[in-house]
Short mmCIF file of C-alpha atoms and ligand atoms in Angstrom, two decimals:
data_model
loop_
_atom_site.label_atom_id
_atom_site.label_comp_id
_atom_site.label_asym_id
_atom_site.label_seq_id
_atom_site.Cartn_x
_atom_site.Cartn_y
_atom_site.Cartn_z
CA MET W 16 15.75 -20.09 -6.39
CA LYS W 17 16.01 -19.14 -2.74
CA GLN W 18 14.46 -21.27 -0.02
CA THR W 19 11.74 -19.00 1.40
CA LYS W 20 10.91 -19.70 5.07
CA TYR W 21 7.25 -19.37 5.99
CA TRP W 22 6.15 -18.66 9.56
CA THR W 23 2.52 -18.46 10.66
CA VAL W 24 2.25 -16.14 13.65
CA LYS W 25 -1.14 -15.78 15.35
CA GLU W 26 0.13 -13.91 18.40
CA ILE W 27 3.41 -12.97 20.04
CA ASP W 28 3.48 -15.95 22.42
CA ARG W 29 6.61 -18.13 22.87
CA GLU W 30 6.26 -19.73 19.46
CA GLY W 31 5.45 -16.43 17.78
CA GLN W 32 8.47 -14.79 19.36
CA GLN W 33 10.69 -17.64 18.12
CA ALA W 34 9.56 -16.95 14.56
CA ILE W 35 10.17 -13.23 15.06
CA ASN W 36 13.68 -13.97 16.38
CA GLN W 37 14.53 -16.10 13.34
CA ALA W 38 13.23 -13.44 10.98
CA ALA W 39 15.12 -10.69 12.86
CA ASN W 40 18.35 -12.70 12.63
CA LEU W 41 17.92 -13.00 8.87
CA LEU W 42 17.37 -9.22 8.67
CA LYS W 43 20.68 -8.74 10.52
CA GLN W 44 22.30 -10.88 7.80
CA GLN W 45 21.16 -8.54 4.98
CA GLU W 46 18.28 -10.84 4.02
CA VAL W 47 14.81 -9.69 2.90
CA ILE W 48 11.76 -10.61 4.99
CA ALA W 49 8.06 -9.97 4.25
CA PHE W 50 5.97 -9.04 7.28
CA PRO W 51 2.45 -7.79 7.99
CA THR W 52 1.69 -4.18 8.87
CA GLU W 53 -1.72 -2.64 9.55
CA THR W 54 -1.85 -1.27 5.97
CA VAL W 55 -0.35 -3.88 3.60
CA TYR W 56 2.48 -6.44 3.83
CA GLY W 57 5.96 -4.91 3.72
CA LEU W 58 9.18 -6.26 2.20
CA GLY W 59 11.83 -5.37 4.76
CA ALA W 60 15.61 -5.19 4.92
CA ASP W 61 18.26 -3.36 6.97
CA ALA W 62 18.01 0.30 5.91
CA THR W 63 21.64 0.95 6.92
CA SER W 64 22.98 -1.66 4.47
CA SER W 65 23.00 -0.81 0.77
CA GLN W 66 23.49 -4.50 -0.04
CA ALA W 67 20.39 -5.48 1.94
CA VAL W 68 18.39 -2.67 0.33
CA SER W 69 19.48 -3.65 -3.18
CA ASN W 70 18.10 -7.13 -2.44
CA ILE W 71 14.64 -5.54 -1.97
CA PHE W 72 14.79 -3.75 -5.33
CA ALA W 73 15.91 -6.98 -7.02
CA ALA W 74 13.18 -9.16 -5.45
CA LYS W 75 10.41 -6.70 -6.38
CA GLY W 76 11.77 -5.67 -9.76
CA ARG W 77 11.40 -2.09 -8.53
CA PRO W 78 12.92 0.88 -10.42
CA SER W 79 15.89 2.20 -8.43
CA ASP W 80 14.70 5.84 -8.61
CA ASN W 81 11.71 5.05 -6.38
CA PRO W 82 12.63 5.60 -2.69
CA LEU W 83 11.63 3.27 0.15
CA ILE W 84 9.93 4.12 3.44
CA VAL W 85 12.01 3.56 6.59
CA HIS W 86 10.10 1.76 9.37
CA LEU W 87 11.03 2.35 13.00
CA ALA W 88 9.95 0.69 16.26
CA SER W 89 9.06 3.96 17.99
CA SER W 90 8.77 7.67 17.30
CA GLU W 91 11.64 8.40 19.74
CA GLN W 92 14.02 7.00 17.10
CA ILE W 93 13.01 9.45 14.33
CA GLY W 94 15.54 12.07 15.50
CA GLN W 95 18.39 9.67 14.73
CA TYR W 96 17.73 9.82 10.98
CA VAL W 97 16.61 13.37 10.21
CA THR W 98 18.19 16.81 10.46
CA THR W 99 15.17 18.38 12.19
CA ILE W 100 11.67 17.41 13.23
CA THR W 101 9.61 20.35 12.00
CA PRO W 102 6.74 21.62 14.23
CA ILE W 103 4.13 20.27 11.82
CA ALA W 104 5.88 16.86 11.78
CA LYS W 105 5.86 16.85 15.58
CA LYS W 106 2.09 17.38 15.59
CA LEU W 107 1.54 14.60 13.06
CA ILE W 108 3.81 12.22 14.98
CA ASP W 109 1.89 12.87 18.21
CA ALA W 110 -1.48 12.45 16.54
CA PHE W 111 -0.97 9.52 14.16
CA MET W 112 2.12 7.50 15.03
CA PRO W 113 2.12 4.55 15.31
CA GLY W 114 -0.37 4.33 12.44
CA PRO W 115 -0.91 4.43 8.67
CA LEU W 116 1.07 7.64 8.08
CA THR W 117 4.48 8.27 6.49
CA ILE W 118 6.19 11.64 7.01
CA ILE W 119 8.88 13.03 4.73
CA LEU W 120 11.67 14.94 6.49
CA ALA W 121 15.22 16.05 5.61
CA SER W 122 17.56 13.07 5.92
CA ASN W 123 20.80 13.33 7.91
CA GLY W 124 22.39 10.70 5.66
CA LYS W 125 22.60 7.84 8.22
CA ILE W 126 20.49 5.59 6.00
CA ALA W 127 21.94 3.78 2.96
CA ALA W 128 21.77 6.08 -0.09
CA ASN W 129 19.75 3.63 -2.21
CA VAL W 130 16.87 3.71 0.33
CA THR W 131 16.10 7.31 -0.56
CA ALA W 132 17.05 6.88 -4.24
CA GLY W 133 19.51 9.74 -3.91
CA LEU W 134 16.96 12.23 -2.48
CA ASP W 135 17.99 14.35 0.51
CA THR W 136 14.70 13.52 2.22
CA ILE W 137 13.53 10.37 3.97
CA GLY W 138 10.08 8.81 4.45
CA ILE W 139 9.49 7.50 7.98
CA ARG W 140 6.70 5.36 9.34
CA ILE W 141 5.96 3.66 12.68
CA PRO W 142 3.68 0.73 11.86
CA ASP W 143 0.85 -0.13 14.23
CA HIS W 144 0.85 -3.91 14.00
CA PRO W 145 2.04 -6.21 16.81
CA ILE W 146 4.14 -8.40 14.48
CA ALA W 147 5.76 -5.46 12.67
CA ARG W 148 6.55 -3.81 16.00
CA ALA W 149 7.96 -7.01 17.55
CA LEU W 150 10.14 -7.56 14.47
CA LEU W 151 11.46 -3.97 14.48
CA LYS W 152 12.20 -4.20 18.19
CA GLU W 153 13.98 -7.55 17.91
CA ALA W 154 16.04 -6.61 14.83
CA ASN W 155 16.87 -3.29 16.48
CA LEU W 156 17.43 -1.78 13.03
CA PRO W 157 15.67 0.80 10.86
CA ILE W 158 13.89 -1.34 8.26
CA ALA W 159 13.40 -0.12 4.70
CA ALA W 160 10.19 -1.64 3.34
CA PRO W 161 8.07 -1.12 0.25
CA SER W 162 4.84 -3.06 -0.20
CA ALA W 163 5.66 -6.77 -0.62
CA ASN W 164 4.32 -7.21 -4.16
CA THR W 165 6.06 -7.60 -7.49
CA SER W 166 6.38 -4.08 -8.92
CA GLY W 167 3.22 -3.08 -10.79
CA LYS W 168 0.93 -5.61 -9.07
CA PRO W 169 -1.66 -4.73 -6.43
CA SER W 170 -0.20 -4.42 -2.92
CA PRO W 171 -0.48 -7.57 -0.80
CA THR W 172 -3.11 -7.66 1.93
CA SER W 173 -2.50 -11.30 2.84
CA ALA W 174 0.56 -13.57 3.06
CA VAL W 175 -0.77 -15.65 0.14
CA HIS W 176 -0.46 -12.58 -2.11
CA VAL W 177 3.19 -12.21 -1.01
CA TYR W 178 3.85 -15.92 -1.51
CA ASN W 179 2.40 -15.84 -5.04
CA ASP W 180 4.62 -12.89 -6.01
CA LEU W 181 7.86 -13.57 -4.14
CA ASN W 182 8.27 -17.22 -3.11
CA GLY W 183 11.80 -18.31 -4.01
CA LYS W 184 13.05 -14.71 -4.19
CA ILE W 185 13.26 -13.71 -0.50
CA ALA W 186 14.47 -15.29 2.77
CA GLY W 187 11.14 -15.44 4.56
CA ILE W 188 7.47 -14.53 4.92
CA ILE W 189 5.73 -13.95 8.25
CA ASP W 190 2.04 -14.76 7.84
CA GLY W 191 0.11 -12.66 10.34
CA GLY W 192 -3.28 -12.97 8.64
CA PRO W 193 -5.04 -10.35 6.53
CA THR W 194 -4.07 -6.70 7.05
CA GLY W 195 -6.50 -4.27 8.68
CA VAL W 196 -6.59 -1.09 6.59
CA GLY W 197 -5.98 -2.67 3.17
CA LEU W 198 -4.48 0.47 1.56
CA GLU W 199 -1.00 1.89 2.04
CA SER W 200 -0.07 4.70 4.42
CA THR W 201 -0.74 8.35 3.67
CA VAL W 202 2.54 10.04 2.64
CA VAL W 203 2.88 13.64 3.87
CA ASP W 204 5.80 15.89 2.94
CA CYS W 205 6.71 17.88 6.06
CA THR W 206 9.72 19.68 4.53
CA THR W 207 7.55 22.54 3.22
CA GLU W 208 5.84 25.19 5.33
CA VAL W 209 2.42 23.85 4.45
CA PRO W 210 2.45 20.04 4.52
CA VAL W 211 1.71 18.32 1.21
CA VAL W 212 -0.08 14.99 0.81
CA LEU W 213 1.98 13.06 -1.76
CA ARG W 214 -0.13 9.91 -1.55
CA PRO W 215 -3.59 9.60 0.01
CA GLY W 216 -3.89 6.56 2.29
CA GLY W 217 -5.02 5.13 5.60
CA VAL W 218 -5.13 8.49 7.42
CA THR W 219 -7.71 10.66 5.66
CA GLN W 220 -7.30 14.27 4.59
CA GLU W 221 -10.07 15.24 7.03
CA GLN W 222 -8.18 13.62 9.93
CA LEU W 223 -4.92 15.33 8.91
CA GLU W 224 -6.54 18.74 8.59
CA GLU W 225 -7.90 18.51 12.13
CA VAL W 226 -4.29 18.48 13.29
CA THR W 227 -2.48 20.62 10.69
CA GLY W 228 -5.10 23.19 9.69
CA THR W 229 -4.22 23.76 6.05
CA LEU W 230 -2.92 21.00 3.87
CA VAL W 231 -2.12 20.77 0.19
CA LEU W 232 -2.82 17.78 -2.04
CA ASP W 233 0.02 17.15 -4.51
CA HIS W 234 -1.21 18.07 -8.02
CA SER W 235 0.04 14.81 -9.47
CA ILE W 236 -2.49 12.93 -7.35
CA LYS W 237 -5.00 14.60 -9.61
CA LYS W 238 -2.92 13.40 -12.57
CA GLU W 239 -1.44 16.77 -13.47
CA ASP W 240 2.32 17.39 -13.49
CA GLN W 241 5.35 15.50 -12.21
CA PRO W 242 4.61 13.76 -8.88
CA LYS W 243 6.80 14.51 -5.86
CA ALA W 244 6.57 10.95 -4.51
CA PRO W 245 8.54 9.21 -7.25
CA GLY W 246 6.44 6.06 -6.86
CA MET W 247 3.25 7.86 -7.88
CA LYS W 248 4.35 8.14 -11.51
CA TYR W 249 4.52 4.39 -12.10
CA ASN W 250 1.68 2.21 -13.28
CA HIS W 251 0.43 0.58 -10.15
CA TYR W 252 -2.01 -2.01 -9.00
CA GLU W 253 -2.61 -3.25 -12.48
CA PRO W 254 -4.94 -6.21 -12.88
CA GLU W 255 -4.20 -8.56 -15.79
CA VAL W 256 -7.27 -7.59 -17.83
CA PRO W 257 -8.50 -4.03 -18.49
CA LEU W 258 -10.33 -2.33 -15.64
CA TYR W 259 -12.97 0.30 -16.48
CA LEU W 260 -14.48 2.57 -13.85
CA VAL W 261 -18.18 3.20 -14.37
CA ASP W 262 -19.66 6.34 -12.84
CA GLY W 263 -23.42 6.04 -12.86
CA ASP W 264 -26.47 4.39 -11.34
CA ALA W 265 -27.33 0.67 -11.43
CA ALA W 266 -29.20 0.92 -14.73
CA PHE W 267 -26.23 2.66 -16.37
CA ILE W 268 -23.75 0.09 -15.02
CA GLN W 269 -26.01 -2.69 -16.34
CA SER W 270 -26.12 -1.01 -19.76
CA GLN W 271 -22.30 -1.06 -19.83
CA ILE W 272 -22.16 -4.73 -18.78
CA ASP W 273 -24.63 -5.55 -21.60
CA ARG W 274 -22.62 -3.55 -24.13
CA PHE W 275 -19.49 -5.63 -23.49
CA GLU W 276 -21.40 -8.92 -23.30
CA ILE W 277 -22.92 -8.27 -26.73
CA GLU W 278 -19.34 -7.98 -28.02
CA GLY W 279 -18.78 -11.51 -26.67
CA LYS W 280 -16.76 -10.42 -23.65
CA LYS W 281 -16.95 -12.08 -20.22
CA VAL W 282 -17.52 -9.21 -17.81
CA GLY W 283 -16.39 -9.17 -14.18
CA VAL W 284 -17.92 -6.55 -11.91
CA MET W 285 -16.53 -5.19 -8.65
CA VAL W 286 -19.70 -4.20 -6.93
CA SER W 287 -20.91 -2.82 -3.58
CA GLU W 288 -23.40 -4.61 -1.34
CA GLU W 289 -25.89 -1.88 -2.16
CA LEU W 290 -25.71 -2.49 -5.91
CA VAL W 291 -25.27 -6.25 -6.16
CA ALA W 292 -28.98 -7.06 -6.32
CA HIS W 293 -29.51 -4.54 -9.12
CA VAL W 294 -26.97 -5.72 -11.70
CA THR W 295 -26.22 -9.06 -13.40
CA ALA W 296 -22.95 -10.17 -14.97
CA SER W 297 -21.05 -13.43 -15.52
CA ASN W 298 -18.77 -12.77 -12.55
CA MET W 299 -19.58 -10.40 -9.71
CA LYS W 300 -17.46 -9.82 -6.61
CA ILE W 301 -18.74 -7.81 -3.69
CA ILE W 302 -16.04 -5.42 -2.54
CA GLY W 303 -17.74 -3.84 0.48
CA SER W 304 -20.37 -1.28 1.38
CA GLN W 305 -20.81 2.21 -0.10
CA ALA W 306 -22.00 3.17 3.40
CA ASP W 307 -18.73 2.04 5.04
CA LEU W 308 -15.70 2.64 2.83
CA THR W 309 -13.34 0.96 5.31
CA THR W 310 -14.80 -2.34 4.02
CA VAL W 311 -14.05 -1.34 0.41
CA ALA W 312 -10.45 -0.41 1.33
CA VAL W 313 -9.91 -3.77 3.07
CA HIS W 314 -11.05 -5.82 0.05
CA LEU W 315 -9.85 -3.68 -2.87
CA TYR W 316 -6.51 -5.33 -3.69
CA ASP W 317 -7.69 -8.84 -2.88
CA THR W 318 -10.65 -8.40 -5.23
CA LEU W 319 -8.41 -7.11 -8.03
CA ARG W 320 -6.13 -10.11 -7.57
CA ALA W 321 -9.09 -12.52 -7.36
CA PHE W 322 -10.28 -11.51 -10.85
CA ASN W 323 -6.90 -12.65 -12.23
CA LYS W 324 -7.88 -16.21 -11.34
CA THR W 325 -11.08 -16.01 -13.38
CA ASP W 326 -11.64 -16.04 -17.15
CA VAL W 327 -13.12 -12.54 -17.39
CA ASP W 328 -12.01 -10.35 -20.33
CA ILE W 329 -12.76 -7.04 -18.65
CA ILE W 330 -13.49 -5.77 -15.13
CA LEU W 331 -15.99 -2.99 -14.46
CA ALA W 332 -15.84 -1.21 -11.10
CA GLU W 333 -18.17 1.17 -9.35
CA VAL W 334 -16.78 4.55 -8.31
CA TYR W 335 -16.81 5.98 -4.78
CA PRO W 336 -17.14 9.55 -3.50
CA LYS W 337 -13.69 11.10 -2.88
CA ILE W 338 -14.44 11.77 0.77
CA GLY W 339 -12.60 10.20 3.71
CA LEU W 340 -11.05 6.89 2.65
CA GLY W 341 -12.78 7.36 -0.73
CA GLU W 342 -9.89 9.65 -1.75
CA ALA W 343 -7.32 6.84 -1.37
CA ILE W 344 -9.65 4.18 -2.82
CA MET W 345 -10.29 6.28 -5.95
CA ASN W 346 -6.57 7.17 -6.24
CA ARG W 347 -5.73 3.45 -6.45
CA LEU W 348 -8.70 2.60 -8.71
CA GLU W 349 -7.82 5.43 -11.12
CA LYS W 350 -4.24 4.17 -11.29
CA ALA W 351 -5.41 0.63 -11.96
CA ALA W 352 -8.03 1.64 -14.54
CA SER W 353 -7.50 2.12 -18.25
CA GLN W 354 -10.76 4.01 -18.79
CA LEU W 355 -13.48 5.97 -17.04
CA ILE W 356 -17.01 5.63 -18.40
CA LEU W 357 -19.31 8.47 -17.42
CA GLN W 358 -23.07 8.48 -17.42
O1 LIG M 406 1.66 1.45 4.08
C1 LIG M 406 2.74 1.61 3.51
O2 LIG M 406 3.24 2.73 3.34
C2 LIG M 406 3.49 0.35 3.05
C3 LIG M 406 3.87 -0.47 4.28
C4 LIG M 406 4.69 -1.69 3.92
O3 LIG M 406 4.55 0.34 5.20
N1 LIG M 406 4.63 0.70 2.27
C5 LIG M 406 4.54 1.21 1.02
O4 LIG M 406 5.75 1.42 0.41
O5 LIG M 406 3.48 1.43 0.47
P1 LIG M 406 5.91 1.69 -1.16
O6 LIG M 406 7.37 1.64 -1.38
O7 LIG M 406 5.08 0.73 -1.91
O8 LIG M 406 5.43 3.16 -1.36
C6 LIG M 406 6.18 4.24 -0.82
C7 LIG M 406 5.78 5.55 -1.47
C8 LIG M 406 6.25 5.64 -2.89
O9 LIG M 406 5.27 6.32 -3.67
C9 LIG M 406 7.54 6.47 -2.77
O10 LIG M 406 7.86 7.13 -3.95
C10 LIG M 406 7.18 7.41 -1.63
O11 LIG M 406 6.42 6.62 -0.74
N2 LIG M 406 8.38 7.91 -0.92
C11 LIG M 406 9.25 7.23 -0.15
N3 LIG M 406 10.25 8.00 0.28
C12 LIG M 406 10.03 9.25 -0.22
C13 LIG M 406 10.72 10.50 -0.16
N4 LIG M 406 11.85 10.67 0.52
N5 LIG M 406 10.16 11.55 -0.81
C14 LIG M 406 9.01 11.43 -1.51
N6 LIG M 406 8.32 10.26 -1.62
C15 LIG M 406 8.82 9.18 -0.99
MG1 LIG M 407 3.94 -0.19 -3.34
#
């Protein structure tokens, strides 16, 4: 077991900066540090060191064919790691970076080979979180970072989630409070003429299209053929009991709750504010508002994790329209779910 340092950083004052300095020094020594970003917590290490990067894969139990995103302090640094910044990438950088967007470009090979899992492309992101930015600046390194969860579990949106998964396996955790967006970045492949969304996320398709005009959604997001983002083929975000998505009105959802309860099952329901008064089950958790999907995104992973601490046998979840953030929310819910029940 490793001794995992734990820093609570409320702001980048003198004390906060001291914590950042300690964490940055550990990064320079090939250690792995978990830190908050505006999307989810990341598990960072020096992207130029294959030893440091292999420590990330080991701590997470992540398959080595799944590449990591490289995090940089500012968009001016992108040119150091890619062969060319395509015109479409330039537009996306100007519009959304720093922010919840990852762009895929052709790598110039300066990053350790295990970061990109042998691909000749590289995913780059400039996080928009004061702690992430201070850490990147202080370490003065490109930082490879996947989400800071054990592989297969929901991504961490608070430091407690990271602690539960990784305490004793990494050098440190910076607790910067709950993350803002709650879902991972949108991954856009900019190596093709028309950019392709490989993973829906914090920047919506509508926002991207305003900048790029046309845009293609990778077929695998709709569960068809082989995904281009290697990570999309793995089982993700899995809660410990089966999750069923229920597409229907309150009466239909109640009929499904009753059906499982008659079988003797304890039913947990992930429910919106709008529906909570209209259904009854042994354990209900409000996830957010149908009218404001940003609230659903923020609470999604925490709610999935919270059900693991209960004695429910099955979780039922409401579905959301695949518009705006609903696209990313439904992408994650469909990956977590074992069944879809239609009205
Ligand atoms: O919001 C986020 O993106 C968070 C925070 C920590 O930055 N990170 C994150 O990383 O979600 P991870 O490793 O959990 O997911 C990265 C996704 C995976 O699906 C991976 O396959 C894909 O991005 N990816 C990374 N590099 C790629 C590349 N060169 N080509 C295609 N897909 C790539
Ligand atoms: Mg992940």
